[in-house]
Amino acid sequence: MSLMNGKRGVVMGVANDHSIAWGIAKTLAAQGAELAFTYQGEALGRRVKPLAESLGSDTVLPCDVEDLESVDALFAQLAEKWGSIDFLVHAIGFSDKNELKGRYADTTRANFTRTMVISCFSFTELAKRAAAIMPDGGSLITLTYGGSTRVMPNYNVMGVAKAALEASVRYLAADYGPQGIRVNAISAGPIRTLAGAGIADARLMFNYQKRHAPLRRTVTLDEVGGAALYLTSDLSTGVTGEVHFVDSGYNIISMPHPDALKT
Ligand code: NAD
């Protein structure tokens, strides 16, 4: 089975081999996808290049989404190399660590704006440029978290940014649907990554979800990769505007099962 044979796309957000974007890249490459990677800054570039090479990719390009020139340069290079693309994976998020603890109420204007631009609006800006090189339609996916709709301690402004990101997914799906471009989000349960470690008490949140999710465990990079494969391949051609949970079912729980509270 090679679900991604003949498909080309760009994976944004690999920082190291623990990154969700890396889990997705491995799964898509194993199914025959041809991949380009981006990195933010030269230090991360040195880590991403060997990872990309291990999947047979020689297209590793800088892109900092805060810098629109680098975003434009990325798409100019992709257009020159391939002419068109079939999918884009946006696994990018950032907020000041000092505000991923304490109260949301204390968020500063500067960090609110920066968090929104990097973690939310960048997807809209990338979608516009990706759509311009998707003449035959395509698939755009982003990563979100359940802190968008329910309060997670310390997630704070990231929760607000993820809510806006999920709303963007629906509006972009409506805008690009007529061009055959699908737009979806994967809402992943907690995974130990660089970005995840920036949230205060991340370990407690991780262990709580492990204990109380219906599957009684957290999720793996491969499981998020599987959902990304579904959403970027022709398996999901009728699906757009969705937020698809890969969280061991944690999102359906109101109160933890009494048995889990007794032990
Ligand atoms: P990660 O630290 O491995 O990846 C975050 C990536 O964002 C990094 O590659 C970083 O370089 C990139 N990034 C940050 N600012 C950028 C900028 N200005 N320009 C370009 N890239 C920038 O962590 P991750 O957990 O794999 O995060 C990927 C996505 O998954 C994020 O959107 C995150 O919110 C989301 N997510 C993570 C979890 C989790 O528990 N780890 C759960 C659900 C959703």
Coordinates of N, CA and C and ligand atoms in Angstrom, one line a residue, residues 13-16 19-21 40 44 63-66 91-94 118 143-145 155 158 162 188-191 193-196, ligand 1:
G13 N 7.7 22.5 10.9 CA 7.6 22.4 12.3 C 8.4 21.3 12.9
V14 N 9.4 20.7 12.1 CA 10.3 19.7 12.7 C 11.4 20.5 13.5
A15 N 11.5 20.2 14.8 CA 12.6 20.8 15.5 C 13.6 19.7 15.9
N16 N 13.1 18.5 16.1 CA 13.9 17.3 16.4 C 13.1 16.0 16.2
S19 N 9.5 15.8 17.5 CA 8.4 16.7 17.0 C 7.3 15.9 16.4
I20 N 6.1 16.5 16.6 CA 4.9 15.9 15.9 C 5.1 15.9 14.4
A21 N 5.6 17.0 13.9 CA 5.9 17.1 12.4 C 6.8 15.9 11.9
Q40 N 13.3 26.6 11.4 CA 13.3 28.0 11.9 C 14.7 28.3 12.5
L44 N 18.4 25.0 14.4 CA 17.4 23.9 14.1 C 17.7 23.3 12.7
C63 N 12.4 28.9 7.1 CA 11.2 29.7 7.1 C 10.8 30.0 8.5
D64 N 10.8 31.3 8.8 CA 10.4 31.8 10.1 C 9.0 32.5 9.8
V65 N 7.9 32.0 10.3 CA 6.6 32.6 9.9 C 6.4 34.0 10.4
E66 N 7.3 34.5 11.3 CA 7.2 35.9 11.7 C 7.7 36.8 10.6
A91 N 2.8 22.4 11.7 CA 2.9 22.0 13.1 C 3.8 23.0 13.8
I92 N 3.3 24.2 13.9 CA 4.1 25.3 14.4 C 3.3 26.0 15.5
G93 N 3.9 26.2 16.6 CA 3.3 26.9 17.7 C 4.3 27.6 18.6
F94 N 4.0 28.7 19.1 CA 4.9 29.4 20.1 C 4.1 30.4 21.0
I118 N 2.1 33.7 15.3 CA 2.9 32.4 15.0 C 2.0 31.2 15.0
L143 N -2.1 21.5 13.5 CA -2.1 20.8 14.8 C -2.7 21.7 15.8
T144 N -3.7 21.1 16.6 CA -4.3 21.8 17.6 C -4.4 21.0 18.9
Y145 N -5.0 21.6 19.9 CA -5.1 20.9 21.2 C -6.4 21.2 21.9
Y155 N -2.3 26.4 30.1 CA -2.3 26.5 28.6 C -2.6 27.9 28.1
M158 N -2.3 30.0 24.7 CA -2.2 29.0 23.6 C -3.6 28.4 23.3
K162 N -5.4 28.4 19.8 CA -5.9 27.2 19.2 C -7.4 27.3 18.8
A188 N -4.3 16.7 18.9 CA -3.5 15.6 19.5 C -3.5 15.7 21.0
G189 N -3.5 14.6 21.6 CA -3.3 14.5 23.1 C -1.9 14.9 23.4
P190 N -1.6 15.1 24.7 CA -0.2 15.6 25.1 C 0.9 14.6 24.7
I191 N 1.9 15.1 24.1 CA 3.1 14.4 23.6 C 4.3 15.1 24.1
T193 N 7.3 16.9 23.8 CA 8.1 17.6 22.7 C 8.7 18.9 23.3
L194 N 9.5 19.5 22.6 CA 10.1 20.8 23.0 C 9.0 21.8 23.4
A195 N 8.0 22.0 22.5 CA 7.0 23.0 22.7 C 6.1 22.6 23.9
G196 N 5.8 21.3 24.0 CA 5.0 20.8 25.1 C 5.7 21.0 26.5
Ligands
NAD1 P1 8.0 21.1 18.6 O1 8.7 22.0 19.6 O2 8.7 19.9 18.2 O3 7.5 21.9 17.3 C1 7.1 23.2 17.3 C2 7.7 23.8 16.1 O4 7.2 25.2 15.9 C3 9.2 23.9 16.1 O5 9.7 23.2 15.0 C4 9.5 25.3 15.9 O6 10.7 25.6 15.2 C5 8.3 25.8 15.2 N1 8.1 27.3 15.3 C6 7.9 28.0 16.4 N2 8.0 29.4 16.1 C7 8.2 29.4 14.7 C8 8.3 30.4 13.8 N3 8.3 31.7 14.1 N4 8.5 30.1 12.5 C9 8.6 28.8 12.1 N5 8.5 27.8 12.9 C10 8.3 28.1 14.2 O7 6.6 20.8 19.4 P2 5.3 20.0 18.9 O8 4.6 19.6 20.1 O9 5.7 18.9 17.9 O10 4.5 21.1 18.2 C11 3.9 21.1 16.9 C12 2.5 21.6 16.9 O11 1.7 20.6 17.6 C13 2.2 22.9 17.7 O12 1.3 23.6 17.0 C14 1.7 22.4 19.0 O13 0.9 23.4 19.6 C15 0.8 21.2 18.5 N6 0.4 20.3 19.6 C16 1.3 19.8 20.4 C17 0.9 18.9 21.4 C18 1.9 18.3 22.4 O14 1.4 17.8 23.4 N7 3.1 18.3 22.1 C19 -0.5 18.5 21.5 C20 -1.4 19.1 20.6 C21 -0.9 20.0 19.6

